[in-house]
Tab-separated table of C-alpha atoms and ligand atoms in Angstrom:
chain	number	residue	atom	x	y	z
A	128	MET	CA	-14.195	15.697	-30.823
A	129	THR	CA	-17.525	14.046	-30.104
A	130	ALA	CA	-18.748	12.263	-26.477
A	131	ALA	CA	-18.537	8.996	-28.100
A	132	SER	CA	-15.188	9.410	-28.579
A	133	ALA	CA	-14.074	11.140	-25.640
A	134	PRO	CA	-11.690	8.419	-23.542
A	135	ALA	CA	-13.853	7.609	-20.429
A	136	GLN	CA	-13.077	9.606	-17.026
A	137	ARG	CA	-11.253	7.007	-15.134
A	138	GLY	CA	-10.248	7.561	-11.320
A	139	VAL	CA	-11.883	6.901	-8.055
A	140	LEU	CA	-13.637	10.243	-7.777
A	141	HIS	CA	-15.413	9.095	-11.169
A	142	ARG	CA	-15.941	5.648	-10.693
A	143	TRP	CA	-16.513	5.524	-7.138
A	144	GLY	CA	-17.984	9.267	-6.526
A	145	ALA	CA	-21.376	7.817	-5.515
A	146	VAL	CA	-20.140	5.991	-2.228
A	147	LEU	CA	-17.562	8.963	-1.676
A	148	PRO	CA	-18.577	12.086	0.939
A	149	LEU	CA	-18.538	14.331	-2.771
A	150	THR	CA	-20.515	17.333	-2.913
A	151	PRO	CA	-21.383	19.471	-6.287
A	152	ALA	CA	-18.267	21.553	-4.945
A	153	THR	CA	-15.740	18.622	-5.031
A	154	PRO	CA	-13.140	19.065	-8.207
A	155	LEU	CA	-12.972	16.188	-9.973
A	156	ILE	CA	-9.121	15.711	-9.809
A	157	SER	CA	-7.743	11.959	-10.714
A	158	LEU	CA	-4.077	10.785	-12.181
A	159	GLY	CA	-6.219	7.253	-13.614
A	160	GLU	CA	-5.700	5.989	-9.604
A	161	GLY	CA	-7.556	2.614	-8.718
A	162	ASP	CA	-9.241	-0.098	-10.621
A	163	THR	CA	-6.140	-1.680	-10.492
A	164	PRO	CA	-5.299	-5.499	-11.610
A	165	LEU	CA	-6.520	-8.261	-9.622
A	166	VAL	CA	-4.150	-11.231	-10.630
A	167	ARG	CA	-4.142	-14.908	-9.764
A	168	SER	CA	-1.032	-16.305	-8.295
A	169	ALA	CA	0.898	-18.471	-11.121
A	170	ARG	CA	3.022	-20.432	-9.015
A	171	ILE	CA	2.966	-19.273	-4.885
A	172	GLU	CA	-0.891	-20.448	-4.662
A	173	ALA	CA	0.091	-24.580	-4.996
A	174	LEU	CA	2.957	-23.418	-1.563
A	175	THR	CA	0.349	-22.179	0.385
A	176	GLY	CA	-2.705	-25.146	0.823
A	177	LEU	CA	-5.321	-22.151	-0.073
A	178	ASP	CA	-7.683	-23.141	-3.332
A	179	GLU	CA	-7.393	-19.442	-5.352
A	180	LEU	CA	-4.456	-17.151	-4.241
A	181	TRP	CA	-4.919	-13.405	-5.982
A	182	PHE	CA	-2.785	-10.714	-5.470
A	183	LYS	CA	-4.111	-7.308	-5.992
A	184	LEU	CA	-1.354	-5.230	-7.336
A	185	GLU	CA	-1.700	-1.728	-5.841
A	186	MET	CA	1.784	-1.087	-7.039
A	187	CYS	CA	0.280	0.149	-10.323
A	188	ASN	CA	-1.500	3.435	-9.015
A	189	PRO	CA	-0.284	6.015	-10.697
A	190	THR	CA	2.311	7.547	-8.466
A	191	GLY	CA	3.458	3.126	-7.723
A	192	SER	CA	1.657	2.385	-4.302
A	193	PHE	CA	-2.382	2.488	-2.475
A	194	LYS	CA	-1.395	5.645	-1.513
A	195	ASP	CA	-3.145	7.544	-4.735
A	196	ARG	CA	-6.465	5.785	-3.803
A	197	GLY	CA	-6.786	8.004	-0.396
A	198	MET	CA	-4.804	10.725	-1.426
A	199	VAL	CA	-7.153	11.938	-4.500
A	200	VAL	CA	-9.975	12.243	-2.262
A	201	ALA	CA	-8.174	13.801	0.694
A	202	VAL	CA	-6.505	16.538	-1.762
A	203	ALA	CA	-9.597	16.840	-3.527
A	204	LYS	CA	-11.711	17.690	-0.703
A	205	ALA	CA	-8.729	20.120	1.057
A	206	VAL	CA	-9.252	21.753	-2.202
A	207	GLU	CA	-12.695	22.090	-1.986
A	208	ALA	CA	-12.429	23.675	1.603
A	209	GLY	CA	-10.410	26.168	0.114
A	210	ALA	CA	-6.472	25.081	1.095
A	211	ARG	CA	-3.570	26.343	-0.441
A	212	ALA	CA	-1.134	23.320	1.018
A	213	ILE	CA	-1.473	19.969	2.063
A	214	MET	CA	1.252	18.581	4.937
A	215	CYS	CA	2.048	14.789	6.276
A	216	ALA	CA	4.467	12.715	7.896
A	217	SER	CA	5.361	10.140	5.576
A	218	THR	CA	7.563	6.873	5.929
A	219	GLY	CA	7.855	7.501	1.995
A	220	ASN	CA	5.388	6.971	-0.313
A	221	THR	CA	2.295	9.182	1.152
A	222	SER	CA	4.663	11.676	0.106
A	223	ALA	CA	5.067	10.506	-3.733
A	224	SER	CA	1.537	10.376	-3.015
A	225	ALA	CA	0.224	13.622	-1.859
A	226	ALA	CA	3.349	15.675	-4.050
A	227	ALA	CA	1.898	14.717	-6.948
A	228	TYR	CA	-1.879	15.657	-6.118
A	229	ALA	CA	-0.709	18.839	-4.602
A	230	ALA	CA	1.128	19.235	-7.808
A	231	ARG	CA	-1.597	18.536	-10.272
A	232	SER	CA	-3.732	20.845	-8.240
A	233	GLY	CA	-1.400	23.602	-8.274
A	234	LEU	CA	-0.998	23.514	-4.200
A	235	GLU	CA	2.205	23.909	-2.165
A	236	SER	CA	2.862	20.513	-0.521
A	237	PHE	CA	4.900	19.527	3.204
A	238	VAL	CA	6.638	16.351	3.655
A	239	LEU	CA	8.149	15.270	6.705
A	240	VAL	CA	10.532	12.160	7.159
A	241	PRO	CA	12.506	10.587	9.211
A	242	GLY	CA	15.919	11.319	8.249
A	243	GLY	CA	18.385	8.627	6.009
A	244	ASN	CA	14.890	6.336	6.402
A	245	VAL	CA	13.188	6.982	3.607
A	246	ALA	CA	13.815	5.040	0.411
A	247	ALA	CA	15.163	6.276	-2.947
A	248	GLY	CA	12.403	6.210	-5.016
A	249	LYS	CA	10.260	7.699	-2.881
A	250	LEU	CA	12.339	10.621	-2.754
A	251	ALA	CA	13.248	10.930	-6.177
A	252	GLN	CA	9.213	11.356	-7.000
A	253	ALA	CA	8.509	13.487	-3.619
A	254	ILE	CA	11.337	15.817	-5.130
A	255	ALA	CA	10.524	15.785	-8.976
A	256	PHE	CA	6.986	16.480	-7.401
A	257	GLY	CA	8.525	20.117	-6.007
A	258	THR	CA	7.200	19.014	-1.954
A	259	ARG	CA	9.420	21.189	0.383
A	260	LEU	CA	10.797	18.277	2.169
A	261	ILE	CA	11.208	18.815	6.189
A	262	GLU	CA	13.957	15.604	6.973
A	263	VAL	CA	13.527	15.620	10.627
A	264	ASP	CA	15.753	13.936	13.846
A	265	GLY	CA	13.644	11.068	14.457
A	266	ASN	CA	11.126	8.253	13.289
A	267	PHE	CA	7.728	7.972	11.392
A	268	ASP	CA	5.688	8.394	14.767
A	269	GLU	CA	7.348	11.519	15.627
A	270	ALA	CA	7.277	12.834	12.275
A	271	LEU	CA	3.085	12.595	12.710
A	272	GLN	CA	3.007	14.211	15.960
A	273	ALA	CA	4.602	17.253	14.648
A	274	ALA	CA	2.623	17.235	11.114
A	275	ARG	CA	-0.626	17.190	13.714
A	276	GLU	CA	0.431	20.179	15.378
A	277	LEU	CA	1.638	22.046	12.883
A	278	THR	CA	-1.584	21.322	11.300
A	279	SER	CA	-3.479	22.201	13.394
A	280	ARG	CA	-1.128	26.166	14.003
A	281	HIS	CA	-1.098	26.802	10.301
A	282	PRO	CA	-4.036	26.869	7.611
A	283	VAL	CA	-2.053	23.978	6.097
A	284	ALA	CA	-4.446	20.589	5.518
A	285	LEU	CA	-2.799	17.822	7.179
A	286	VAL	CA	-3.006	14.192	4.533
A	287	ASN	CA	-2.176	11.436	6.615
A	288	SER	CA	-4.489	8.662	7.355
A	289	VAL	CA	-5.589	9.925	10.190
A	290	ASN	CA	-7.786	12.303	7.696
A	291	PRO	CA	-10.873	10.453	7.182
A	292	HIS	CA	-11.006	11.456	3.441
A	293	ARG	CA	-7.843	9.423	3.210
A	294	ILE	CA	-9.829	6.302	4.559
A	295	GLU	CA	-13.074	6.822	2.259
A	296	GLY	CA	-10.494	6.811	-1.044
A	297	GLN	CA	-8.966	3.588	0.027
A	298	LYS	CA	-11.754	1.700	1.249
A	299	THR	CA	-12.664	1.762	-2.592
A	300	ALA	CA	-10.067	-1.159	-3.395
A	301	ALA	CA	-12.297	-3.550	-0.753
A	302	TYR	CA	-15.385	-2.854	-3.732
A	303	GLU	CA	-13.054	-3.228	-6.679
A	304	VAL	CA	-11.993	-6.989	-5.636
A	305	CYS	CA	-15.800	-7.909	-4.840
A	306	GLU	CA	-16.673	-6.946	-8.331
A	307	ALA	CA	-13.905	-8.420	-10.068
A	308	LEU	CA	-14.399	-11.849	-7.657
A	309	GLY	CA	-18.062	-11.435	-7.169
A	310	ASP	CA	-17.772	-11.652	-4.154
A	311	ALA	CA	-15.723	-10.854	-0.874
A	312	PRO	CA	-12.684	-13.225	-0.731
A	313	ASP	CA	-12.462	-15.653	2.439
A	314	VAL	CA	-9.616	-13.986	3.274
A	315	LEU	CA	-7.817	-10.599	2.913
A	316	ALA	CA	-3.774	-10.828	3.233
A	317	ILE	CA	-2.708	-7.246	3.978
A	318	PRO	CA	0.851	-5.349	5.507
A	319	VAL	CA	0.212	-3.350	8.388
A	320	GLY	CA	2.222	-0.195	9.200
A	321	ASN	CA	-0.278	2.920	10.304
A	322	ALA	CA	-3.198	0.808	9.686
A	323	GLY	CA	-4.853	2.773	7.759
A	324	ASN	CA	-5.132	0.208	4.974
A	325	ILE	CA	-6.410	-2.201	7.073
A	326	THR	CA	-9.425	-0.181	8.633
A	327	ALA	CA	-9.823	1.072	5.382
A	328	TYR	CA	-10.730	-2.433	4.086
A	329	TRP	CA	-12.811	-3.799	6.175
A	330	LYS	CA	-15.221	-0.618	6.030
A	331	GLY	CA	-15.502	-0.981	2.417
A	332	PHE	CA	-15.677	-4.379	2.834
A	333	GLY	CA	-18.576	-3.504	5.404
A	334	GLU	CA	-20.183	-1.702	3.186
A	335	CYS	CA	-20.099	-4.138	0.236
A	336	ALA	CA	-21.973	-7.005	2.068
A	337	GLU	CA	-24.639	-4.094	3.655
A	338	VAL	CA	-25.389	-3.260	0.260
A	339	GLY	CA	-25.445	-6.414	-1.618
A	340	ARG	CA	-21.772	-6.574	-3.853
A	341	SER	CA	-21.324	-9.314	-1.190
A	342	SER	CA	-22.771	-12.142	0.536
A	343	THR	CA	-19.901	-12.291	3.369
A	344	HIS	CA	-16.709	-10.465	4.075
A	345	PRO	CA	-13.289	-11.984	4.437
A	346	ARG	CA	-11.276	-12.983	7.790
A	347	MET	CA	-8.763	-9.775	7.685
A	348	PHE	CA	-5.348	-11.021	8.236
A	349	GLY	CA	-2.922	-8.098	9.036
A	350	PHE	CA	1.341	-8.661	9.116
A	351	GLN	CA	3.648	-6.554	10.471
A	352	ALA	CA	7.318	-6.563	10.707
A	353	ALA	CA	8.626	-8.353	13.704
A	354	GLY	CA	10.695	-5.312	14.418
A	355	ALA	CA	7.655	-3.311	14.142
A	356	ALA	CA	4.995	-4.872	15.786
A	357	PRO	CA	3.273	-2.634	18.447
A	358	ILE	CA	-0.292	-3.957	17.744
A	359	VAL	CA	0.809	-7.665	18.179
A	360	LEU	CA	2.849	-6.963	20.746
A	361	GLY	CA	-0.613	-5.096	22.377
A	362	VAL	CA	2.132	-2.156	23.313
A	363	PRO	CA	3.879	1.041	21.282
A	364	VAL	CA	7.638	-0.157	19.866
A	365	GLU	CA	9.999	2.843	20.505
A	366	HIS	CA	12.674	2.029	18.210
A	367	PRO	CA	11.204	-0.052	15.005
A	368	GLN	CA	13.415	-1.445	12.884
A	369	THR	CA	12.273	-3.427	9.331
A	370	VAL	CA	13.766	-3.589	6.602
A	371	ALA	CA	10.491	-2.892	5.238
A	372	SER	CA	10.914	0.773	5.752
A	373	ALA	CA	6.691	1.480	4.448
A	374	ILE	CA	5.512	-0.184	7.666
A	375	ARG	CA	8.490	0.855	10.082
A	376	ILE	CA	6.136	2.579	12.629
A	377	GLY	CA	5.899	1.948	16.041
A	378	LYS	CA	2.737	3.420	17.396
A	379	PRO	CA	-0.639	2.990	14.421
A	380	ALA	CA	-3.022	6.364	14.396
A	381	SER	CA	-5.454	3.453	13.139
A	382	TRP	CA	-4.688	1.739	15.861
A	383	ALA	CA	-8.311	0.587	17.067
A	384	GLY	CA	-9.174	0.328	13.463
A	385	ALA	CA	-7.169	-2.302	13.043
A	386	THR	CA	-7.911	-4.446	15.925
A	387	ALA	CA	-11.614	-3.948	15.587
A	388	ALA	CA	-11.076	-4.907	11.684
A	389	ARG	CA	-9.030	-8.096	13.109
A	390	ASP	CA	-11.904	-8.726	15.813
A	391	GLU	CA	-15.167	-7.895	14.234
A	392	SER	CA	-13.906	-10.387	10.683
A	393	GLY	CA	-12.583	-13.055	12.873
A	394	GLY	CA	-8.992	-12.379	11.468
A	395	LEU	CA	-5.476	-12.080	13.010
A	396	ILE	CA	-2.510	-9.915	13.238
A	397	GLU	CA	0.743	-11.094	13.268
A	398	ALA	CA	4.771	-10.697	12.907
A	399	VAL	CA	6.443	-11.694	9.974
A	400	THR	CA	11.008	-11.844	10.127
A	401	ASP	CA	12.231	-9.567	7.300
A	402	ASP	CA	13.964	-12.876	6.056
A	403	GLU	CA	10.717	-14.141	5.711
A	404	ILE	CA	9.822	-10.695	4.022
A	405	LEU	CA	12.348	-11.090	1.888
A	406	GLU	CA	11.497	-14.465	1.388
A	407	ALA	CA	8.520	-13.445	-0.442
A	408	TYR	CA	10.174	-10.761	-1.969
A	409	ARG	CA	12.363	-12.583	-3.779
A	410	LEU	CA	9.648	-15.197	-4.425
A	411	LEU	CA	6.840	-12.814	-6.045
A	412	ALA	CA	9.469	-11.468	-8.392
A	413	GLY	CA	11.507	-14.956	-9.120
A	414	LYS	CA	7.923	-17.289	-9.271
A	415	GLU	CA	5.501	-14.593	-10.415
A	416	GLY	CA	7.301	-11.405	-11.631
A	417	ILE	CA	5.813	-9.526	-9.600
A	418	PHE	CA	8.127	-7.107	-7.941
A	419	CYS	CA	6.731	-4.994	-5.376
A	420	GLU	CA	8.375	-3.116	-2.473
A	421	PRO	CA	10.012	-4.984	0.804
A	422	ALA	CA	6.513	-4.155	2.793
A	423	SER	CA	4.274	-5.424	-0.075
A	424	ALA	CA	5.982	-8.664	0.500
A	425	ALA	CA	4.861	-9.331	3.771
A	426	SER	CA	1.075	-10.256	3.190
A	427	VAL	CA	2.875	-13.213	0.910
A	428	ALA	CA	5.180	-13.230	3.445
A	429	GLY	CA	2.375	-14.046	6.478
A	430	LEU	CA	0.177	-16.522	4.322
A	431	LEU	CA	3.271	-18.732	3.048
A	432	LYS	CA	4.203	-18.579	7.527
A	433	LEU	CA	0.489	-19.508	7.988
A	434	SER	CA	0.634	-22.261	5.808
A	435	ARG	CA	3.777	-23.561	7.081
A	436	GLU	CA	2.426	-24.371	10.164
A	437	GLY	CA	-0.589	-25.695	9.308
A	438	ARG	CA	-3.151	-22.646	9.968
A	439	LEU	CA	-4.325	-22.423	6.185
A	440	ARG	CA	-6.481	-24.435	5.047
A	441	GLY	CA	-8.272	-23.940	1.519
A	442	GLY	CA	-10.263	-20.986	0.478
A	443	ARG	CA	-10.229	-17.973	-1.689
A	444	ALA	CA	-6.917	-15.270	-0.275
A	445	VAL	CA	-6.509	-11.713	-1.856
A	446	ALA	CA	-2.940	-10.543	-0.898
A	447	VAL	CA	-2.423	-6.743	-1.178
A	448	ILE	CA	0.754	-5.503	-3.251
A	449	THR	CA	0.687	-2.750	-1.963
A	450	GLY	CA	3.475	-0.422	-3.929
A	451	ASN	CA	6.113	-1.151	-6.667
A	452	GLY	CA	9.582	-2.804	-5.884
A	453	LEU	CA	10.963	0.609	-8.471
A	454	LYS	CA	10.451	2.621	-4.938
A	455	ASP	CA	13.344	1.472	-3.034
A	456	PRO	CA	15.904	-0.219	-5.634
A	457	ASP	CA	18.692	-0.399	-2.311
A	458	THR	CA	16.655	-3.203	-1.360
A	459	ALA	CA	16.522	-4.712	-4.350
A	460	VAL	CA	20.142	-4.900	-5.313
A	461	SER	CA	21.153	-6.326	-1.995
A	462	GLN	CA	19.104	-9.077	-2.625
A	463	TYR	CA	20.549	-10.240	-5.810
A	464	LYS	CA	23.541	-11.098	-7.424
A	465	PRO	CA	23.120	-10.587	-10.774
A	466	ASP	CA	23.291	-12.650	-13.426
A	467	VAL	CA	25.762	-10.737	-15.866
A	468	THR	CA	27.858	-12.272	-18.640
A	469	ARG	CA	29.865	-9.733	-20.387
A	470	ALA	CA	30.455	-10.590	-24.052
A	471	PRO	CA	31.630	-8.767	-27.478
A	472	ALA	CA	29.242	-7.171	-29.171
A	473	THR	CA	29.017	-10.212	-32.079
A	474	VAL	CA	26.940	-13.204	-32.617
A	475	ALA	CA	29.760	-15.417	-31.944
A	476	GLY	CA	31.134	-13.596	-29.001
A	477	VAL	CA	27.565	-14.032	-27.334
A	478	GLU	CA	27.437	-17.389	-28.347
A	479	ARG	CA	31.137	-18.001	-26.763
A	480	ALA	CA	29.893	-16.166	-24.199
A	481	LEU	CA	26.728	-18.411	-23.118
A	482	GLY	CA	28.670	-21.865	-23.806
A	483	TRP	CA	26.286	-22.158	-26.903
B	747	PLP	C1	1.321	2.652	3.378
B	747	PLP	C2	2.268	1.230	3.271
B	747	PLP	C3	1.294	0.608	3.938
B	747	PLP	C4	1.111	0.558	4.993
B	747	PLP	O1	-0.298	0.837	4.991
B	747	PLP	P1	-0.852	1.512	6.538
B	747	PLP	O2	-2.317	2.116	6.019
B	747	PLP	O3	-0.092	2.117	6.938
B	747	PLP	O4	-1.063	0.472	7.622
B	747	PLP	C5	2.556	-1.034	3.159
B	747	PLP	N1	2.916	-0.836	2.190
B	747	PLP	C6	3.389	-0.075	1.102
B	747	PLP	C7	3.967	0.094	0.314
B	747	PLP	C8	2.512	1.447	1.745
B	747	PLP	O5	3.498	2.874	1.247
């Protein structure tokens, strides 16, 4: 094959290597992550009072969540450093991503998950990628504490978002948003769990403004689930509860990064209830054709809430759609009464069943 006909190299390390901490020894691994669609809202926009609402479809990453952007950098740097194994604590998506990039790189992976609290699709992914799954009797925060301790004692690289390479990779989404819109948006709406992603976007937008990729930076609007809203309350939540399992976190590792993003940008971090999250979840699927997981809908639920309170006036917002709805089939099934009609397998039979 000639160079001209070879497909272009995709992926965060190829596309954004210049703004990442790579060296000539960093392996340029890729599953084609990043470069996700930025699509304009078709119908929710009109409900918000915004001039423009856009969705950054991070659910389109290879394992179905934004975690791939940071994981590819963390795993590449782990390989570069000679690691043979990686470990993370996870509410699900980090484990799916870590396990995928470990499989691809020939590393062993160990995943600590809160027992009985991980969405079925995410577990299926981690298992398929051949991870060593450790179900702990505790919540995510306890699992992360254990993972930190274990990786300090054993020759295993920690790939949670406390690993700065994760944040570096995830910041590339902000670069893509600025590139697609020709500038930073006025508002960036994002769900907040362990708070690595809001920290990463804020870093990315800051860098974009610094080098002239944007003329301004957005106000950062972070949204936590009401039952897991430590940053809103100002104190850790011991028993976080929400349908949005990806943000069921009571003691965010990047707490300081999130409040810095909020305060430096003139933004806010507020809570949305599970009912508000599920309303946005159904609206995104039914009015936009976007089937995301519940945590992702928190960004849109937050914008709808602010708009109902008369606190959104015009401007251009981007809502980050962090993960794919297929990951949590149980919530999907519980939210809908399927519209199913039984019919004989004949034209006349289907016509009769539909009343045509
Ligand atoms: C990890 C995750 C979040 C939360 O991101 P943080 O960086 O932990 O704040 C939100 N939504 C989905 C789908 C996730 O996987």
